[in-house]
CSV table of C-alpha atoms and ligand atoms in Angstrom, one decimal:
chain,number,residue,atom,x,y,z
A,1,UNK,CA,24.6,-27.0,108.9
A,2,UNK,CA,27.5,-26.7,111.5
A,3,UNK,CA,27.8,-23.5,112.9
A,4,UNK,CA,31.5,-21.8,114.1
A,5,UNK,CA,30.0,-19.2,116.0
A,6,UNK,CA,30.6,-19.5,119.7
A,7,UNK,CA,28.2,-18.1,122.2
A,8,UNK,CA,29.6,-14.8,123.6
A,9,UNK,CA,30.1,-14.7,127.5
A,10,UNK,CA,29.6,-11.7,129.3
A,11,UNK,CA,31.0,-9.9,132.3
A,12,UNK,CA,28.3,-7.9,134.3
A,13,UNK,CA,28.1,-3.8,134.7
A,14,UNK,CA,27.4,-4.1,139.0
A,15,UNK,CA,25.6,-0.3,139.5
A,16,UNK,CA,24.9,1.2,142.9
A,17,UNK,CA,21.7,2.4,143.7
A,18,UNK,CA,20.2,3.8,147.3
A,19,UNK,CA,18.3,0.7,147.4
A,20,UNK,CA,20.7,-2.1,146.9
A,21,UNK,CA,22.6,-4.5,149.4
A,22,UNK,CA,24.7,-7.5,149.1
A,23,UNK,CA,22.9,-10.3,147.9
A,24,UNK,CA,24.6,-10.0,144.4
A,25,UNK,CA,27.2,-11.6,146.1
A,26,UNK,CA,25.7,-13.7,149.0
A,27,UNK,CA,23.2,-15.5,147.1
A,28,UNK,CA,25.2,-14.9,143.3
A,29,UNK,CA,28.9,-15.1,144.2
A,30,UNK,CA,29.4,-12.1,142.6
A,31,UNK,CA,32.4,-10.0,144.0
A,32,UNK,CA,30.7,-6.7,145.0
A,33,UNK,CA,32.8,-3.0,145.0
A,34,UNK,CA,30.1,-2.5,147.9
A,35,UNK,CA,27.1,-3.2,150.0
A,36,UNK,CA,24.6,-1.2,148.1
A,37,UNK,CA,24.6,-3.0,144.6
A,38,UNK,CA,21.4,-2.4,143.2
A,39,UNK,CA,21.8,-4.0,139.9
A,40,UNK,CA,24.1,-5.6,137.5
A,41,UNK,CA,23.3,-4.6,134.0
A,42,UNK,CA,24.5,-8.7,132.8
A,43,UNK,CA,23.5,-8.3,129.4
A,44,UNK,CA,24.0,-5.1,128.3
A,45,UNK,CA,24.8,-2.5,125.7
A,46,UNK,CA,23.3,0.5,127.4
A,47,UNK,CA,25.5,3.6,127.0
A,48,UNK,CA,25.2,4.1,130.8
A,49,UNK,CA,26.5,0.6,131.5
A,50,UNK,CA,28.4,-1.4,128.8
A,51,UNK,CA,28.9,-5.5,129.2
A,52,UNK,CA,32.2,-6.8,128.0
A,53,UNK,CA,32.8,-9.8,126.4
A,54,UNK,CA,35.0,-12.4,128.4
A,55,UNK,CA,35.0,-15.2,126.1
A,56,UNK,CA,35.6,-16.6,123.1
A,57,UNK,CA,39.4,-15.4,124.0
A,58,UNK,CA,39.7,-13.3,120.2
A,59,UNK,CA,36.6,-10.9,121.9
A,60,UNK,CA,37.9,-10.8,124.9
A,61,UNK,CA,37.5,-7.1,126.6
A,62,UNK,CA,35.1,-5.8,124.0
A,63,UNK,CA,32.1,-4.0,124.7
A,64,UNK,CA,29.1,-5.6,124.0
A,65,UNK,CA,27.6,-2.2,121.7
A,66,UNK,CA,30.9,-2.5,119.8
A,67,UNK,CA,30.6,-6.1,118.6
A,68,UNK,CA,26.9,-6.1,118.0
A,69,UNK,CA,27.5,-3.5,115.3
A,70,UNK,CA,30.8,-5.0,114.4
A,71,UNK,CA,30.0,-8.6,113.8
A,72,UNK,CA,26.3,-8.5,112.9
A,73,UNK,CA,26.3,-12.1,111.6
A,74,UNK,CA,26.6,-13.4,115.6
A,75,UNK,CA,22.9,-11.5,115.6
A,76,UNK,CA,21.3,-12.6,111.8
A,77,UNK,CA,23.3,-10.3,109.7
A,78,UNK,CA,21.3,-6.9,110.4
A,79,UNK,CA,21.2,-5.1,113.3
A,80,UNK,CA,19.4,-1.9,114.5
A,81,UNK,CA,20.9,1.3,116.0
A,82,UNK,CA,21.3,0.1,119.4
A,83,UNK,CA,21.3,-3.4,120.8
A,84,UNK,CA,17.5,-4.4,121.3
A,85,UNK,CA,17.4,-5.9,124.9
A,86,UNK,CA,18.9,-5.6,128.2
A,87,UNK,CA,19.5,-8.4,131.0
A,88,UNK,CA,19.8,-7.2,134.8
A,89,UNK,CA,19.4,-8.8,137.8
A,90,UNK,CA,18.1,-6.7,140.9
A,91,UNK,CA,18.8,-6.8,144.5
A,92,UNK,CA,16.1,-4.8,146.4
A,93,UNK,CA,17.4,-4.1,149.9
A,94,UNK,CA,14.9,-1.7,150.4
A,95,UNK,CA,11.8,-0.5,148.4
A,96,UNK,CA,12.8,0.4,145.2
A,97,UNK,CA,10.8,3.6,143.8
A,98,UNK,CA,7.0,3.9,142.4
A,99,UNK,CA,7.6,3.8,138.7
A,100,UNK,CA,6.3,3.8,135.2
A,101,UNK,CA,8.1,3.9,131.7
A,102,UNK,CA,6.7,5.6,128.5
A,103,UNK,CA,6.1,3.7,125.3
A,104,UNK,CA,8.5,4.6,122.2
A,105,UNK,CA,6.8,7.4,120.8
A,106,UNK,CA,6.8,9.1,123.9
A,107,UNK,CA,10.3,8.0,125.1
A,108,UNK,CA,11.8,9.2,121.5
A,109,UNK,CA,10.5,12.7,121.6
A,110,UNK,CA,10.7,13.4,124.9
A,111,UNK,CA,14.2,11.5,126.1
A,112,UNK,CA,15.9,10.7,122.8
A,113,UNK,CA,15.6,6.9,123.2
A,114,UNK,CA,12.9,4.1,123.4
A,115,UNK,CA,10.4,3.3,125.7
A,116,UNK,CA,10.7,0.5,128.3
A,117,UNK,CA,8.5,-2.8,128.5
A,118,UNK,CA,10.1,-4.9,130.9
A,119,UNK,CA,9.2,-7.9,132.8
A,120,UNK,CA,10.8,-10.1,135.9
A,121,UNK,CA,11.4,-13.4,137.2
A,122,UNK,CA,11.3,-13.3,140.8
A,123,UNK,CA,14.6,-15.7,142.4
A,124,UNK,CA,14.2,-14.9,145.5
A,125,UNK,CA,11.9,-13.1,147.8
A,126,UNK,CA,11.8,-13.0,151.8
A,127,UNK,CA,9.1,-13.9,153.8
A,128,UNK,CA,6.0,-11.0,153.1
A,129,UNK,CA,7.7,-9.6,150.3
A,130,UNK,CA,5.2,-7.3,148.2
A,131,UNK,CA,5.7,-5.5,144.7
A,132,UNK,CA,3.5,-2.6,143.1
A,133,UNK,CA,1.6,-3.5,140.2
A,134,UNK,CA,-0.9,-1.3,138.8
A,135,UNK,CA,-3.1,1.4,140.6
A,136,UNK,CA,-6.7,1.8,141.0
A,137,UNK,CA,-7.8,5.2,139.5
A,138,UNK,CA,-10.1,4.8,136.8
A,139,UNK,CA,-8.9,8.1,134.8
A,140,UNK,CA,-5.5,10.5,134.9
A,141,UNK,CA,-7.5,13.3,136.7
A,142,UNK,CA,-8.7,10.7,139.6
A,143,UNK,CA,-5.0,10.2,139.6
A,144,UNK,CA,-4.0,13.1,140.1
A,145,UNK,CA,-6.0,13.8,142.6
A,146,UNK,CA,-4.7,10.8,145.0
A,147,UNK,CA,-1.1,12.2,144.2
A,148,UNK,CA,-2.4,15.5,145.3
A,149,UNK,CA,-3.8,14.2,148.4
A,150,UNK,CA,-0.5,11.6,148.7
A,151,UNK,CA,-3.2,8.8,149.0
A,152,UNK,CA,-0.7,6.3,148.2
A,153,UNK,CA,-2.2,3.3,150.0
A,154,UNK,CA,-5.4,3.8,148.3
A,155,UNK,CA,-3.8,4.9,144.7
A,156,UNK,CA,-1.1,1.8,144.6
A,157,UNK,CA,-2.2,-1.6,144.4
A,158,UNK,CA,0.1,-4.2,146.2
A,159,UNK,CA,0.5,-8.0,145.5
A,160,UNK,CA,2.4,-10.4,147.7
A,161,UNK,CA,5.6,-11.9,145.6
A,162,UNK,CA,7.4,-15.4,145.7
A,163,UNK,CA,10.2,-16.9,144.4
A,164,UNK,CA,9.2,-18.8,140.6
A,165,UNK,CA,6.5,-15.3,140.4
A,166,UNK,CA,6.5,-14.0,136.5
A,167,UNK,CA,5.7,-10.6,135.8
A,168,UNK,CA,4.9,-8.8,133.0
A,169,UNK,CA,5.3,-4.9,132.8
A,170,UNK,CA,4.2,-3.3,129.5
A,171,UNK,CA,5.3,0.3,129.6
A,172,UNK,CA,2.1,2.5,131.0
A,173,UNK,CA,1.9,0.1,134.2
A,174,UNK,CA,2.6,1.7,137.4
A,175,UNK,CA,5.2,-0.5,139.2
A,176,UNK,CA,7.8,-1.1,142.3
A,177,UNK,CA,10.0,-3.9,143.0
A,178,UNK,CA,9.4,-4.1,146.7
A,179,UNK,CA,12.2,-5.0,149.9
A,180,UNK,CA,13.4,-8.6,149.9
A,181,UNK,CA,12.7,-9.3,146.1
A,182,UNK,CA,15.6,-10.4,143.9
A,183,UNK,CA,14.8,-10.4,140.1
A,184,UNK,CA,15.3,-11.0,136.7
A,185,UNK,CA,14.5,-8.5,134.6
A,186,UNK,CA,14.2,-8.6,130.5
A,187,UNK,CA,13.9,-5.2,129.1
A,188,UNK,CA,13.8,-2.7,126.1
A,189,UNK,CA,17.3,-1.4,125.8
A,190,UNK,CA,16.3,1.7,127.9
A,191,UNK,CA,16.7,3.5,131.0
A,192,UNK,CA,14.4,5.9,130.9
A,193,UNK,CA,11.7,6.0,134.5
A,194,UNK,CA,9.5,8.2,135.4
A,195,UNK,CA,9.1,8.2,139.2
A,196,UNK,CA,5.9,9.0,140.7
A,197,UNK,CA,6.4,8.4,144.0
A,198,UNK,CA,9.5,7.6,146.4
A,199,UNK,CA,8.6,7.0,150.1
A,200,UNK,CA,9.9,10.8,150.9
A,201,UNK,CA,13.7,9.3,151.0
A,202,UNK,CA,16.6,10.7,150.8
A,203,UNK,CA,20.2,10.1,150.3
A,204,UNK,CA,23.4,10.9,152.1
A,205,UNK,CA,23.5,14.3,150.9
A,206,UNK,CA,19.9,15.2,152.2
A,207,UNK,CA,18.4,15.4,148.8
A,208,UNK,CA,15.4,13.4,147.6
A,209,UNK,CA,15.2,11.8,143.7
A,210,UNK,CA,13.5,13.8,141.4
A,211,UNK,CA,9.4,13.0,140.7
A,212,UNK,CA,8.2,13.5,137.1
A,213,UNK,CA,4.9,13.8,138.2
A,214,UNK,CA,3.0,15.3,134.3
A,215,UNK,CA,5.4,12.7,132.8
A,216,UNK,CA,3.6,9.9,134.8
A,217,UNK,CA,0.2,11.2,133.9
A,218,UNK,CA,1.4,11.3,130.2
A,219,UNK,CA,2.7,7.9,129.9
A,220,UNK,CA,0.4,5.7,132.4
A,221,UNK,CA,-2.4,3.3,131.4
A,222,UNK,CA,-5.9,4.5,132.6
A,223,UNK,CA,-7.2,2.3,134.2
A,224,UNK,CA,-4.8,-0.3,135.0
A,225,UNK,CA,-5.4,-3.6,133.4
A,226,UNK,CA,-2.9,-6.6,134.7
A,227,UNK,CA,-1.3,-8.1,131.6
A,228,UNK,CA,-2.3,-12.1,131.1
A,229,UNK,CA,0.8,-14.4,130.6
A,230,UNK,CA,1.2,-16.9,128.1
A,231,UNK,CA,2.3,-19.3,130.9
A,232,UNK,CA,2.8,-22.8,128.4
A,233,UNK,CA,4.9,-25.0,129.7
A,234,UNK,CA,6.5,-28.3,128.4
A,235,UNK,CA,8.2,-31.1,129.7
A,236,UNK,CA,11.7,-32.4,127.5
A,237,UNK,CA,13.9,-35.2,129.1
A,238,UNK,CA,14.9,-34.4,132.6
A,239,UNK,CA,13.4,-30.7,132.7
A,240,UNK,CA,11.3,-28.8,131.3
A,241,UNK,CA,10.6,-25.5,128.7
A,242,UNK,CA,8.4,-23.1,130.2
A,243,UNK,CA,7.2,-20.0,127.9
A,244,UNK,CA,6.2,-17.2,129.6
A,245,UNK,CA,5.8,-14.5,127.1
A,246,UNK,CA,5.9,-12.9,123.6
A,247,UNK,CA,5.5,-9.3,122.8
A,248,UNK,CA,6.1,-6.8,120.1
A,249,UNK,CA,10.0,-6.9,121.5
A,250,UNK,CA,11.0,-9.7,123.2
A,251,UNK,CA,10.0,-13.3,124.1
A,252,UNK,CA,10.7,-15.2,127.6
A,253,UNK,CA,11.6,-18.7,128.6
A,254,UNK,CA,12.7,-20.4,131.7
A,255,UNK,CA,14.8,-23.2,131.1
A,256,UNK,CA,14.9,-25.8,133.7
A,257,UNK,CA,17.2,-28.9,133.9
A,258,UNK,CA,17.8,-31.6,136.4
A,259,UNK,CA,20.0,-34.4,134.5
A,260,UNK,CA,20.1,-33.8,130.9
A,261,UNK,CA,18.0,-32.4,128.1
A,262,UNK,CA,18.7,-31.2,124.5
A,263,UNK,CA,16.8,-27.7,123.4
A,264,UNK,CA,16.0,-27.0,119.9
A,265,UNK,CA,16.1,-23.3,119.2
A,266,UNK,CA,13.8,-21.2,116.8
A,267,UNK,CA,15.8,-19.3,114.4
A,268,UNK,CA,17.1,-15.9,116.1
A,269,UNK,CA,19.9,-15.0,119.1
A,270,UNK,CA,19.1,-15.7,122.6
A,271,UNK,CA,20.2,-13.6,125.9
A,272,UNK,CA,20.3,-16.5,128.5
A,273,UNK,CA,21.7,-16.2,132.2
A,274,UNK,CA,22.3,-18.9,134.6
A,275,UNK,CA,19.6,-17.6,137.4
A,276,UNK,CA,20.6,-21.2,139.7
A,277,UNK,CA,22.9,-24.0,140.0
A,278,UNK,CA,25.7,-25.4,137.7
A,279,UNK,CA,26.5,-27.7,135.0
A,280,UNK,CA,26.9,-27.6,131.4
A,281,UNK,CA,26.2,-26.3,128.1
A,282,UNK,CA,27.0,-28.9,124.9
A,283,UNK,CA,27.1,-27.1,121.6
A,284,UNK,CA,28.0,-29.3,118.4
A,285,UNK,CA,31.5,-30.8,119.4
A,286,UNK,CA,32.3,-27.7,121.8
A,287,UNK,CA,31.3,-28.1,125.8
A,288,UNK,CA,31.0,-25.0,128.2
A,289,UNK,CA,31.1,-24.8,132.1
A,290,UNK,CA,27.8,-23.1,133.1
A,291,UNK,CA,27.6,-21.4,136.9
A,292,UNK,CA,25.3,-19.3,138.9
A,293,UNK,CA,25.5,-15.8,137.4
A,294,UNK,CA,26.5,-16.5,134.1
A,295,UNK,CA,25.5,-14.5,131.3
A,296,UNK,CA,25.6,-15.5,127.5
A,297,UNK,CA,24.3,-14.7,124.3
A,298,UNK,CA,24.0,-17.7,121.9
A,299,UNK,CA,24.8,-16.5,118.1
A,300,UNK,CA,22.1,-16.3,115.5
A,301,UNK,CA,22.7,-19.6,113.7
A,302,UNK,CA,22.5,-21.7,116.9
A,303,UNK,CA,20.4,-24.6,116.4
A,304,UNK,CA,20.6,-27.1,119.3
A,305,UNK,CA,22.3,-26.6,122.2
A,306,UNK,CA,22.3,-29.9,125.4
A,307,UNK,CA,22.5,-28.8,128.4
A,308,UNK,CA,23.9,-30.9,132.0
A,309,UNK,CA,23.6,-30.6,135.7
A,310,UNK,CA,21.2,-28.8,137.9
A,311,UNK,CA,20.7,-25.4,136.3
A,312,UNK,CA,17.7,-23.1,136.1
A,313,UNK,CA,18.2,-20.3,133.4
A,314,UNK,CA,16.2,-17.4,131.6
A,315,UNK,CA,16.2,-16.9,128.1
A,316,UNK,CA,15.1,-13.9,125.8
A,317,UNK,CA,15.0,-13.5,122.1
A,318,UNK,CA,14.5,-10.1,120.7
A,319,UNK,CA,11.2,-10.1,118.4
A,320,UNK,CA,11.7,-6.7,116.2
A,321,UNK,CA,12.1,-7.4,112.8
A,322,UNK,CA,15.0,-5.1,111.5
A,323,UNK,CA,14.4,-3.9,108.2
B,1,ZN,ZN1,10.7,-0.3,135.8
């Protein structure tokens, strides 16, 4: 069966955060407002940072939230209250905040939206760059304690970070995206972070974030447990498939091409952005010009797609069944 349905390109929401730089544009050719973009939301259809369609031309200028409830074929015919997933990519210029998001149960009656399991593809990361991942107290009142004492060293466990690193962060795990990282993140549609700890900073103004200490005892996994990844990878023509994860909400791919190869998709949409290189994406008779950056989501319906060039991208596919 031929499909009509074009994949939908996407213009980024660029967000400013105390802890962003430059490198949106340095290493992404993005054109940056200013230095200290933190984060462009690419895929979105967050209320606090809508992405707007830029092509096919007939969408053009529409938000993202607007044509997932307007045109639910593109995403299998029924769709939920709020778009599933969101796409960023992530410029830490300087430590980003200790950090831990609640599950849904706890993020609906307590903030009004889901909860936020997310995970990252590191792109680039300079020399000795570190994240937070997990923490070593064995209950909530041992944690406590530490954040009492500010025993941060002891309380936060640190691993060293490359470029190609996969992490996954189920919501409960104590985490920080450390100086010198640039990400990929796949996420629950949420913005909801509890902040546990933030180096004492503060901004212009004088004024430090806010801490939600209880909230971070409420929501945290005791004790920590690292997640293991699916990690299955598998070669196809001139690159290769490899298949990080699957959860309860999304799955994650890297898709990685060096000539040509032809991907056959399960049934579902995929959120896929163009994380290096260029080239091209082939789908039925229709060809599209793929560059570092780009963002799209291929319709529900898409079956094959053939892809051209040098290009390294990241794929998600939501996984909750809307009923
Ligand atoms: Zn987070």
């Amino acid at each position: 069966m031929v499909d009509n349905k074009e994949p939908i390109f996407l213009k980024p929401v660029l967000q400013e955060k105390i802890w962003g730089g430059n490198k949106l544009e340095t290493e992404f050719g993005m054109l940056l407002p200013s230095q200290k973009i933190g984060e462009s939301w690419s895929i979105s259809a967050h209320p606090n940072g809508v992405s707007t369609i830029i092509s096919p031309k007939m969408f053009e200028g529409m938000g993202l939230d607007t044509f997932y409830q307007t045109y639910p074929d593109y995403f299998g015919g029924k769709v939920e209250e709020r778009f599933p997933l969101l796409t960023k990519i992530l410029d830490a210029s300087d430590d980003l905040s200790v950090q831990v998001h609640p599950d849904d149960i706890y993020g609906l009656e307590h903030e009004g939206e889901l909860g936020k399991t997310e995970c990252w593809y590191v792109i680039s990361a300079e020399e000795g760059s570190k994240i937070v991942y997990g923490h070593t107290a064995q209950t909530q009142e041992e944690f406590k304690e530490k954040i009492e004492k500010q025993e941060w060293k002891d309380l936060f466990l640190e691993i060293p970070v490359q470029a190609g690193d996969f992490f996954d962060v189920p919501h409960g795990t104590i985490h920080a995206i450390g100086k010198g990282i640039v990400i990929l993140e796949t996420q629950q549609n949420s913005d909801t972070t509890y902040r546990v700890y933030d180096y004492d900073r503060v901004d212009e103004q004088g004024h430090q974030r806010d801490l939600h200490i209880q909230q971070s005892l409420d929501v945290t996994r005791f004790p920590h447990q690292h997640p293991v990844l699916k990690d299955a990878r598998h070669d196809i023509e001139d690159g290769y498939v490899h298949h990080y994860l699957s959860n309860d909400y999304f799955s994650v791919w890297k898709w990685q091409v060096d000539g040509q190869m032809s991907i056959f998709l399960d049934e579902g949409y995929y959120l896929v952005t163009v994380i290096k290189g260029a080239g091209k994406m082939r789908i039925d008779e229709r060809e599209y010009k793929l560059s570092l950056s780009h963002s799209f989501i291929l319709p529900f319906g898409t079956q094959e797609i053939r892809l051209t060039g040098d290009l390294e991208l990241i794929a998600s596919k939501p996984n909750r069944q809307v009923d």
